[in-house]
Amino acid sequence: MSPRNNRRRGGESPEERPGGGLDRFGLERTEEYQGEDWKVRHVAGASAAGKRYRCPGCDQEIPSGTPHLVAWPEYGGVDDRRHWHKACWNAKDRRTTKVQRSRNAPRY
């Protein structure tokens, strides 16, 4: 049996990849939302331990230790970061703006 080959195949360096340069652990990307570029980073459940956040997409709490996304405008500061459920971020363009639902309200 031959040993594993762990070298990358492809030949392009991280700086040459389309969509940007080297990012932290390969989990950060840039997306367009509301006419501007947003940085989006995946947060693993283990690194989210100890804090709770409120998702702006569904206005529900993101419990401690739950994997989710952090998004902020490309030229924004630390105060502009928002924590989203992954499904809410993916559905952000299909949602109406500023809809507040109570817990017992129907979903339609």
CSV table of N, CA, C and O in Angstrom, one decimal:
chain,number,residue,atom,x,y,z
A,1,MET,N,0.8,-1.2,0.0
A,1,MET,CA,0.0,0.0,0.0
A,1,MET,C,0.9,1.2,0.0
A,1,MET,O,1.9,1.3,0.7
A,2,SER,N,0.6,2.2,-0.8
A,2,SER,CA,1.4,3.4,-0.9
A,2,SER,C,0.9,4.4,0.2
A,2,SER,O,-0.3,4.4,0.5
A,3,PRO,N,1.8,5.3,0.6
A,3,PRO,CA,1.4,6.3,1.6
A,3,PRO,C,0.5,7.4,1.0
A,3,PRO,O,0.4,7.6,-0.3
A,4,ARG,N,-0.3,8.1,1.8
A,4,ARG,CA,-1.2,9.1,1.4
A,4,ARG,C,-0.4,10.3,0.8
A,4,ARG,O,0.7,10.6,1.3
A,5,ASN,N,-1.0,10.9,-0.1
A,5,ASN,CA,-0.4,12.1,-0.7
A,5,ASN,C,-1.2,13.3,-0.3
A,5,ASN,O,-2.3,13.5,-0.7
A,6,ASN,N,-0.7,14.2,0.6
A,6,ASN,CA,-1.4,15.3,1.2
A,6,ASN,C,-1.1,16.6,0.4
A,6,ASN,O,-1.6,17.6,0.9
A,7,ARG,N,-0.4,16.6,-0.7
A,7,ARG,CA,-0.2,17.8,-1.4
A,7,ARG,C,-1.4,18.2,-2.1
A,7,ARG,O,-2.2,17.4,-2.6
A,8,ARG,N,-1.5,19.6,-2.3
A,8,ARG,CA,-2.7,20.1,-3.0
A,8,ARG,C,-2.5,19.8,-4.5
A,8,ARG,O,-1.4,19.9,-5.0
A,9,ARG,N,-3.6,19.6,-5.1
A,9,ARG,CA,-3.6,19.5,-6.6
A,9,ARG,C,-4.3,20.7,-7.1
A,9,ARG,O,-5.3,21.1,-6.7
A,10,GLY,N,-3.7,21.3,-8.1
A,10,GLY,CA,-4.3,22.4,-8.7
A,10,GLY,C,-3.3,23.5,-9.1
A,10,GLY,O,-3.5,24.2,-10.1
A,11,GLY,N,-2.3,23.6,-8.4
A,11,GLY,CA,-1.2,24.5,-8.7
A,11,GLY,C,-1.4,26.0,-8.5
A,11,GLY,O,-0.4,26.7,-8.6
A,12,GLU,N,-2.5,26.4,-8.2
A,12,GLU,CA,-2.7,27.9,-7.9
A,12,GLU,C,-2.6,28.2,-6.4
A,12,GLU,O,-3.0,27.4,-5.6
A,13,SER,N,-1.9,29.3,-6.1
A,13,SER,CA,-1.7,29.6,-4.7
A,13,SER,C,-3.0,30.3,-4.2
A,13,SER,O,-3.9,30.7,-5.0
A,14,PRO,N,-3.2,30.4,-2.9
A,14,PRO,CA,-4.4,31.0,-2.4
A,14,PRO,C,-4.6,32.5,-2.9
A,14,PRO,O,-5.7,32.9,-3.0
A,15,GLU,N,-3.5,33.2,-3.1
A,15,GLU,CA,-3.7,34.6,-3.6
A,15,GLU,C,-4.2,34.6,-5.0
A,15,GLU,O,-4.8,35.6,-5.5
A,16,GLU,N,-4.0,33.5,-5.8
A,16,GLU,CA,-4.5,33.5,-7.2
A,16,GLU,C,-5.9,33.0,-7.4
A,16,GLU,O,-6.4,33.0,-8.4
A,17,ARG,N,-6.5,32.5,-6.3
A,17,ARG,CA,-7.8,32.0,-6.4
A,17,ARG,C,-8.8,33.1,-6.7
A,17,ARG,O,-8.7,34.2,-6.2
A,18,PRO,N,-9.9,32.8,-7.5
A,18,PRO,CA,-10.9,33.8,-7.7
A,18,PRO,C,-11.6,34.1,-6.4
A,18,PRO,O,-11.9,33.2,-5.6
A,19,GLY,N,-12.0,35.4,-6.2
A,19,GLY,CA,-12.8,35.7,-5.1
A,19,GLY,C,-12.0,36.2,-3.9
A,19,GLY,O,-12.5,36.5,-2.8
A,20,GLY,N,-10.7,36.4,-4.1
A,20,GLY,CA,-9.9,37.0,-3.0
A,20,GLY,C,-8.7,36.2,-2.6
A,20,GLY,O,-8.3,35.2,-3.2
A,21,GLY,N,-8.0,36.7,-1.6
A,21,GLY,CA,-6.7,36.2,-1.2
A,21,GLY,C,-6.9,35.2,-0.1
A,21,GLY,O,-8.0,34.5,0.1
A,22,LEU,N,-5.9,35.1,0.7
A,22,LEU,CA,-5.9,34.1,1.8
A,22,LEU,C,-6.8,34.6,2.9
A,22,LEU,O,-6.8,35.7,3.3
A,23,ASP,N,-7.7,33.7,3.4
A,23,ASP,CA,-8.6,34.1,4.5
A,23,ASP,C,-8.4,33.1,5.6
A,23,ASP,O,-7.7,32.1,5.5
A,24,ARG,N,-9.0,33.4,6.7
A,24,ARG,CA,-8.8,32.6,7.9
A,24,ARG,C,-9.4,31.3,7.8
A,24,ARG,O,-10.6,31.2,7.7
A,25,PHE,N,-8.6,30.2,7.7
A,25,PHE,CA,-9.1,28.8,7.6
A,25,PHE,C,-10.0,28.6,6.4
A,25,PHE,O,-10.6,27.5,6.4
A,26,GLY,N,-10.0,29.4,5.5
A,26,GLY,CA,-10.8,29.2,4.3
A,26,GLY,C,-12.3,29.3,4.5
A,26,GLY,O,-13.1,28.9,3.6
A,27,LEU,N,-12.7,29.9,5.6
A,27,LEU,CA,-14.2,30.0,5.9
A,27,LEU,C,-14.8,31.3,5.7
A,27,LEU,O,-15.9,31.5,6.0
A,28,GLU,N,-14.0,32.3,5.3
A,28,GLU,CA,-14.5,33.7,5.1
A,28,GLU,C,-14.7,33.9,3.6
A,28,GLU,O,-13.8,33.5,2.8
A,29,ARG,N,-15.8,34.5,3.2
A,29,ARG,CA,-16.1,34.8,1.8
A,29,ARG,C,-16.7,36.2,1.7
A,29,ARG,O,-17.1,36.8,2.7
A,30,THR,N,-16.8,36.7,0.5
A,30,THR,CA,-17.5,38.0,0.3
A,30,THR,C,-18.8,37.7,-0.5
A,30,THR,O,-18.7,37.0,-1.5
A,31,GLU,N,-19.9,38.3,-0.1
A,31,GLU,CA,-21.1,38.2,-0.8
A,31,GLU,C,-21.8,39.6,-0.9
A,31,GLU,O,-21.5,40.5,-0.1
A,32,GLU,N,-22.6,39.7,-1.9
A,32,GLU,CA,-23.3,41.0,-2.1
A,32,GLU,C,-24.7,40.9,-1.4
A,32,GLU,O,-25.4,39.9,-1.6
A,33,TYR,N,-25.0,41.9,-0.7
A,33,TYR,CA,-26.3,42.0,0.0
A,33,TYR,C,-26.7,43.5,0.2
A,33,TYR,O,-25.9,44.3,0.6
A,34,GLN,N,-27.9,43.8,-0.2
A,34,GLN,CA,-28.4,45.2,-0.1
A,34,GLN,C,-27.5,46.2,-0.8
A,34,GLN,O,-27.3,47.3,-0.4
A,35,GLY,N,-27.0,45.8,-2.0
A,35,GLY,CA,-26.2,46.7,-2.8
A,35,GLY,C,-24.8,46.9,-2.4
A,35,GLY,O,-24.1,47.8,-2.9
A,36,GLU,N,-24.3,46.2,-1.4
A,36,GLU,CA,-22.9,46.4,-0.9
A,36,GLU,C,-22.3,45.0,-0.6
A,36,GLU,O,-23.0,44.0,-0.5
A,37,ASP,N,-21.0,44.9,-0.6
A,37,ASP,CA,-20.3,43.7,-0.3
A,37,ASP,C,-20.2,43.5,1.2
A,37,ASP,O,-19.9,44.4,1.9
A,38,TRP,N,-20.5,42.2,1.6
A,38,TRP,CA,-20.4,41.8,3.0
A,38,TRP,C,-19.4,40.7,3.1
A,38,TRP,O,-19.4,39.8,2.3
A,39,LYS,N,-18.7,40.7,4.2
A,39,LYS,CA,-17.8,39.6,4.6
A,39,LYS,C,-18.7,38.6,5.4
A,39,LYS,O,-19.4,39.0,6.3
A,40,VAL,N,-18.5,37.3,5.1
A,40,VAL,CA,-19.3,36.3,5.8
A,40,VAL,C,-18.3,35.3,6.3
A,40,VAL,O,-17.5,34.8,5.5
A,41,ARG,N,-18.4,34.9,7.6
A,41,ARG,CA,-17.5,34.0,8.2
A,41,ARG,C,-18.4,32.9,8.9
A,41,ARG,O,-19.3,33.3,9.7
A,42,HIS,N,-18.0,31.7,8.8
A,42,HIS,CA,-18.7,30.6,9.5
A,42,HIS,C,-18.1,30.5,10.9
A,42,HIS,O,-16.9,30.6,11.1
A,43,VAL,N,-19.0,30.3,11.9
A,43,VAL,CA,-18.5,30.1,13.3
A,43,VAL,C,-18.9,28.7,13.7
A,43,VAL,O,-20.1,28.4,13.6
A,44,ALA,N,-17.9,27.9,14.1
A,44,ALA,CA,-18.2,26.6,14.5
A,44,ALA,C,-18.9,26.6,15.9
A,44,ALA,O,-18.7,27.5,16.6
A,45,GLY,N,-19.6,25.5,16.2
A,45,GLY,CA,-20.3,25.5,17.5
A,45,GLY,C,-19.4,25.6,18.7
A,45,GLY,O,-19.7,26.2,19.7
A,46,ALA,N,-18.2,24.9,18.6
A,46,ALA,CA,-17.3,24.9,19.7
A,46,ALA,C,-16.8,26.3,20.0
A,46,ALA,O,-16.6,26.7,21.2
A,47,SER,N,-16.6,27.1,19.0
A,47,SER,CA,-16.0,28.5,19.2
A,47,SER,C,-17.1,29.5,19.6
A,47,SER,O,-16.8,30.6,19.9
A,48,ALA,N,-18.4,29.1,19.5
A,48,ALA,CA,-19.5,29.9,19.9
A,48,ALA,C,-20.0,29.7,21.3
A,48,ALA,O,-21.1,30.1,21.7
A,49,ALA,N,-19.2,28.9,22.0
A,49,ALA,CA,-19.7,28.6,23.4
A,49,ALA,C,-19.6,29.8,24.3
A,49,ALA,O,-18.7,30.6,24.3
A,50,GLY,N,-20.7,29.9,25.2
A,50,GLY,CA,-20.7,30.9,26.2
A,50,GLY,C,-21.4,32.2,25.8
A,50,GLY,O,-21.7,33.0,26.7
A,51,LYS,N,-21.8,32.3,24.6
A,51,LYS,CA,-22.5,33.6,24.2
A,51,LYS,C,-23.8,33.2,23.5
A,51,LYS,O,-23.9,32.2,22.8
A,52,ARG,N,-24.8,34.1,23.6
A,52,ARG,CA,-26.0,34.0,22.8
A,52,ARG,C,-26.1,35.2,21.9
A,52,ARG,O,-25.7,36.3,22.3
A,53,TYR,N,-26.7,35.0,20.8
A,53,TYR,CA,-26.9,36.1,19.8
A,53,TYR,C,-28.3,36.1,19.3
A,53,TYR,O,-29.0,35.1,19.4
A,54,ARG,N,-28.8,37.2,18.7
A,54,ARG,CA,-30.1,37.2,18.1
A,54,ARG,C,-30.0,37.4,16.6
A,54,ARG,O,-29.3,38.3,16.2
A,55,CYS,N,-30.5,36.5,15.9
A,55,CYS,CA,-30.5,36.4,14.4
A,55,CYS,C,-31.4,37.6,13.9
A,55,CYS,O,-32.6,37.6,14.2
A,56,PRO,N,-30.8,38.5,13.0
A,56,PRO,CA,-31.6,39.5,12.5
A,56,PRO,C,-32.6,39.0,11.4
A,56,PRO,O,-33.6,39.7,11.0
A,57,GLY,N,-32.4,37.8,10.9
A,57,GLY,CA,-33.3,37.2,9.9
A,57,GLY,C,-34.6,36.8,10.4
A,57,GLY,O,-35.6,37.0,9.8
A,58,CYS,N,-34.6,36.1,11.5
A,58,CYS,CA,-35.8,35.5,12.1
A,58,CYS,C,-36.1,36.1,13.5
A,58,CYS,O,-37.1,35.7,14.0
A,59,ASP,N,-35.2,36.9,14.0
A,59,ASP,CA,-35.4,37.5,15.3
A,59,ASP,C,-35.5,36.5,16.4
A,59,ASP,O,-36.1,36.7,17.4
A,60,GLN,N,-34.9,35.3,16.2
A,60,GLN,CA,-34.8,34.3,17.2
A,60,GLN,C,-33.4,34.2,17.8
A,60,GLN,O,-32.4,34.6,17.2
A,61,GLU,N,-33.3,33.7,19.0
A,61,GLU,CA,-32.0,33.6,19.7
A,61,GLU,C,-31.2,32.4,19.1
A,61,GLU,O,-31.7,31.4,18.7
A,62,ILE,N,-29.9,32.6,18.9
A,62,ILE,CA,-29.0,31.6,18.5
A,62,ILE,C,-28.3,31.1,19.8
A,62,ILE,O,-27.6,31.8,20.5
A,63,PRO,N,-28.7,29.9,20.3
A,63,PRO,CA,-28.2,29.4,21.5
A,63,PRO,C,-26.6,29.2,21.5
A,63,PRO,O,-26.0,29.1,20.5
A,64,SER,N,-26.1,29.2,22.7
A,64,SER,CA,-24.7,29.0,22.9
A,64,SER,C,-24.2,27.7,22.3
A,64,SER,O,-24.9,26.7,22.5
A,65,GLY,N,-23.1,27.6,21.6
A,65,GLY,CA,-22.6,26.4,21.1
A,65,GLY,C,-23.2,26.0,19.8
A,65,GLY,O,-23.0,24.9,19.3
A,66,THR,N,-24.0,26.8,19.1
A,66,THR,CA,-24.7,26.5,17.9
A,66,THR,C,-23.9,27.1,16.7
A,66,THR,O,-23.6,28.2,16.7
A,67,PRO,N,-23.6,26.3,15.7
A,67,PRO,CA,-22.9,26.8,14.5
A,67,PRO,C,-23.7,27.8,13.8
A,67,PRO,O,-25.0,27.7,13.7
A,68,HIS,N,-23.1,28.9,13.4
A,68,HIS,CA,-23.9,30.0,12.7
A,68,HIS,C,-22.9,30.8,11.8
A,68,HIS,O,-21.8,30.4,11.7
A,69,LEU,N,-23.4,31.9,11.2
A,69,LEU,CA,-22.6,32.8,10.4
A,69,LEU,C,-22.5,34.1,11.0
A,69,LEU,O,-23.4,34.6,11.7
A,70,VAL,N,-21.4,34.8,10.8
A,70,VAL,CA,-21.2,36.2,11.2
A,70,VAL,C,-21.0,37.0,9.9
A,70,VAL,O,-20.2,36.6,9.0
A,71,ALA,N,-21.8,38.1,9.7
A,71,ALA,CA,-21.7,38.9,8.5
A,71,ALA,C,-21.6,40.3,8.9
A,71,ALA,O,-22.2,40.8,9.8
A,72,TRP,N,-20.8,41.1,8.1
A,72,TRP,CA,-20.6,42.5,8.3
A,72,TRP,C,-20.3,43.2,7.0
A,72,TRP,O,-19.7,42.5,6.1
A,73,PRO,N,-20.6,44.5,6.8
A,73,PRO,CA,-20.3,45.2,5.6
A,73,PRO,C,-18.7,45.2,5.4
A,73,PRO,O,-18.0,45.3,6.4
A,74,GLU,N,-18.3,45.1,4.2
A,74,GLU,CA,-16.9,45.0,3.9
A,74,GLU,C,-16.1,46.1,4.6
A,74,GLU,O,-15.0,45.9,5.1
A,75,TYR,N,-16.6,47.3,4.6
A,75,TYR,CA,-15.9,48.5,5.1
A,75,TYR,C,-16.5,48.9,6.4
A,75,TYR,O,-16.3,50.0,6.9
A,76,GLY,N,-17.2,48.0,7.1
A,76,GLY,CA,-17.8,48.3,8.4
A,76,GLY,C,-16.8,47.9,9.5
A,76,GLY,O,-15.8,47.3,9.3
A,77,GLY,N,-17.2,48.3,10.7
A,77,GLY,CA,-16.4,48.0,11.9
A,77,GLY,C,-16.9,46.8,12.7
A,77,GLY,O,-17.8,46.1,12.2
A,78,VAL,N,-16.4,46.7,13.9
A,78,VAL,CA,-16.7,45.6,14.7
A,78,VAL,C,-18.2,45.7,15.2
A,78,VAL,O,-18.9,44.7,15.3
A,79,ASP,N,-18.7,46.9,15.3
A,79,ASP,CA,-20.0,47.1,15.8
A,79,ASP,C,-21.1,46.7,14.7
A,79,ASP,O,-22.3,46.6,15.0
A,80,ASP,N,-20.6,46.6,13.5
A,80,ASP,CA,-21.6,46.2,12.4
A,80,ASP,C,-21.7,44.7,12.2
A,80,ASP,O,-22.5,44.3,11.3
A,81,ARG,N,-21.0,43.9,12.9
A,81,ARG,CA,-21.2,42.5,12.8
A,81,ARG,C,-22.5,42.0,13.3
A,81,ARG,O,-23.0,42.4,14.3
A,82,ARG,N,-23.1,41.0,12.5
A,82,ARG,CA,-24.4,40.4,12.9
A,82,ARG,C,-24.2,38.9,12.8
A,82,ARG,O,-23.6,38.4,11.9
A,83,HIS,N,-24.8,38.2,13.8
A,83,HIS,CA,-24.8,36.8,13.8
A,83,HIS,C,-26.1,36.2,13.3
A,83,HIS,O,-27.2,36.6,13.7
A,84,TRP,N,-26.0,35.4,12.2
A,84,TRP,CA,-27.2,34.8,11.5
A,84,TRP,C,-27.2,33.3,11.6
A,84,TRP,O,-26.1,32.7,11.6
A,85,HIS,N,-28.4,32.7,11.6
A,85,HIS,CA,-28.5,31.3,11.3
A,85,HIS,C,-28.1,31.1,9.9
A,85,HIS,O,-28.4,32.0,9.1
A,86,LYS,N,-27.5,30.0,9.5
A,86,LYS,CA,-27.1,29.8,8.2
A,86,LYS,C,-28.3,29.8,7.2
A,86,LYS,O,-28.3,30.4,6.1
A,87,ALA,N,-29.4,29.2,7.6
A,87,ALA,CA,-30.6,29.2,6.7
A,87,ALA,C,-31.2,30.6,6.6
A,87,ALA,O,-31.7,30.9,5.5
A,88,CYS,N,-31.2,31.4,7.6
A,88,CYS,CA,-31.7,32.8,7.5
A,88,CYS,C,-30.8,33.6,6.6
A,88,CYS,O,-31.4,34.4,5.8
A,89,TRP,N,-29.5,33.4,6.7
A,89,TRP,CA,-28.6,34.2,5.8
A,89,TRP,C,-28.9,33.8,4.3
A,89,TRP,O,-29.0,34.6,3.4
A,90,ASN,N,-29.1,32.5,4.1
A,90,ASN,CA,-29.3,32.0,2.7
A,90,ASN,C,-30.7,32.5,2.2
A,90,ASN,O,-30.9,32.6,1.0
A,91,ALA,N,-31.7,32.8,3.1
A,91,ALA,CA,-33.0,33.2,2.7
A,91,ALA,C,-33.2,34.7,2.8
A,91,ALA,O,-34.3,35.2,2.7
A,92,LYS,N,-32.1,35.5,3.1
A,92,LYS,CA,-32.3,36.9,3.3
A,92,LYS,C,-32.9,37.7,2.2
A,92,LYS,O,-33.6,38.6,2.4
A,93,ASP,N,-32.7,37.3,1.0
A,93,ASP,CA,-33.3,38.0,-0.2
A,93,ASP,C,-34.7,37.6,-0.4
A,93,ASP,O,-35.4,38.4,-1.1
A,94,ARG,N,-35.2,36.5,0.2
A,94,ARG,CA,-36.6,36.1,0.0
A,94,ARG,C,-37.5,36.6,1.1
A,94,ARG,O,-38.7,36.5,1.0
A,95,ARG,N,-36.9,37.2,2.2
A,95,ARG,CA,-37.7,37.6,3.3
A,95,ARG,C,-38.1,39.1,3.1
A,95,ARG,O,-37.4,39.9,2.5
A,96,THR,N,-39.2,39.5,3.7
A,96,THR,CA,-39.6,40.9,3.6
A,96,THR,C,-38.8,41.6,4.7
A,96,THR,O,-38.3,41.0,5.6
A,97,THR,N,-38.7,42.9,4.6
A,97,THR,CA,-37.9,43.7,5.5
A,97,THR,C,-38.7,43.9,6.8
A,97,THR,O,-39.9,44.2,6.8
A,98,LYS,N,-38.0,43.9,7.9
A,98,LYS,CA,-38.4,44.3,9.2
A,98,LYS,C,-39.7,43.6,9.7
A,98,LYS,O,-40.6,44.2,10.3
A,99,VAL,N,-39.9,42.3,9.4
A,99,VAL,CA,-41.0,41.6,9.8
A,99,VAL,C,-40.7,41.1,11.2
A,99,VAL,O,-39.8,40.4,11.5
A,100,GLN,N,-41.6,41.4,12.2
A,100,GLN,CA,-41.5,40.9,13.5
A,100,GLN,C,-42.6,40.0,13.8
A,100,GLN,O,-43.8,40.4,13.6
A,101,ARG,N,-42.3,38.8,14.2
A,101,ARG,CA,-43.4,37.8,14.5
A,101,ARG,C,-43.3,37.5,16.0
A,101,ARG,O,-42.3,37.3,16.6
A,102,SER,N,-44.5,37.3,16.5
A,102,SER,CA,-44.5,36.8,17.9
A,102,SER,C,-44.4,35.3,17.9
A,102,SER,O,-44.4,34.6,16.8
A,103,ARG,N,-44.2,34.7,19.0
A,103,ARG,CA,-43.9,33.2,19.1
A,103,ARG,C,-45.1,32.4,18.6
A,103,ARG,O,-45.0,31.4,18.0
A,104,ASN,N,-46.3,32.9,18.8
A,104,ASN,CA,-47.5,32.1,18.5
A,104,ASN,C,-48.1,32.5,17.1
A,104,ASN,O,-49.2,32.0,16.8
A,105,ALA,N,-47.5,33.4,16.4
A,105,ALA,CA,-48.1,33.9,15.1
A,105,ALA,C,-47.9,32.8,14.1
A,105,ALA,O,-46.9,32.1,14.1
A,106,PRO,N,-48.8,32.7,13.1
A,106,PRO,CA,-48.6,31.8,12.0
A,106,PRO,C,-47.5,32.2,11.1
A,106,PRO,O,-47.2,33.4,11.0
A,107,ARG,N,-46.9,31.3,10.4
A,107,ARG,CA,-45.7,31.6,9.6
A,107,ARG,C,-46.1,32.1,8.2
A,107,ARG,O,-45.2,32.4,7.4
A,108,TYR,N,-47.4,32.2,7.9
A,108,TYR,CA,-47.8,32.7,6.5
A,108,TYR,C,-48.2,34.1,6.6
A,108,TYR,O,-48.5,34.7,7.5
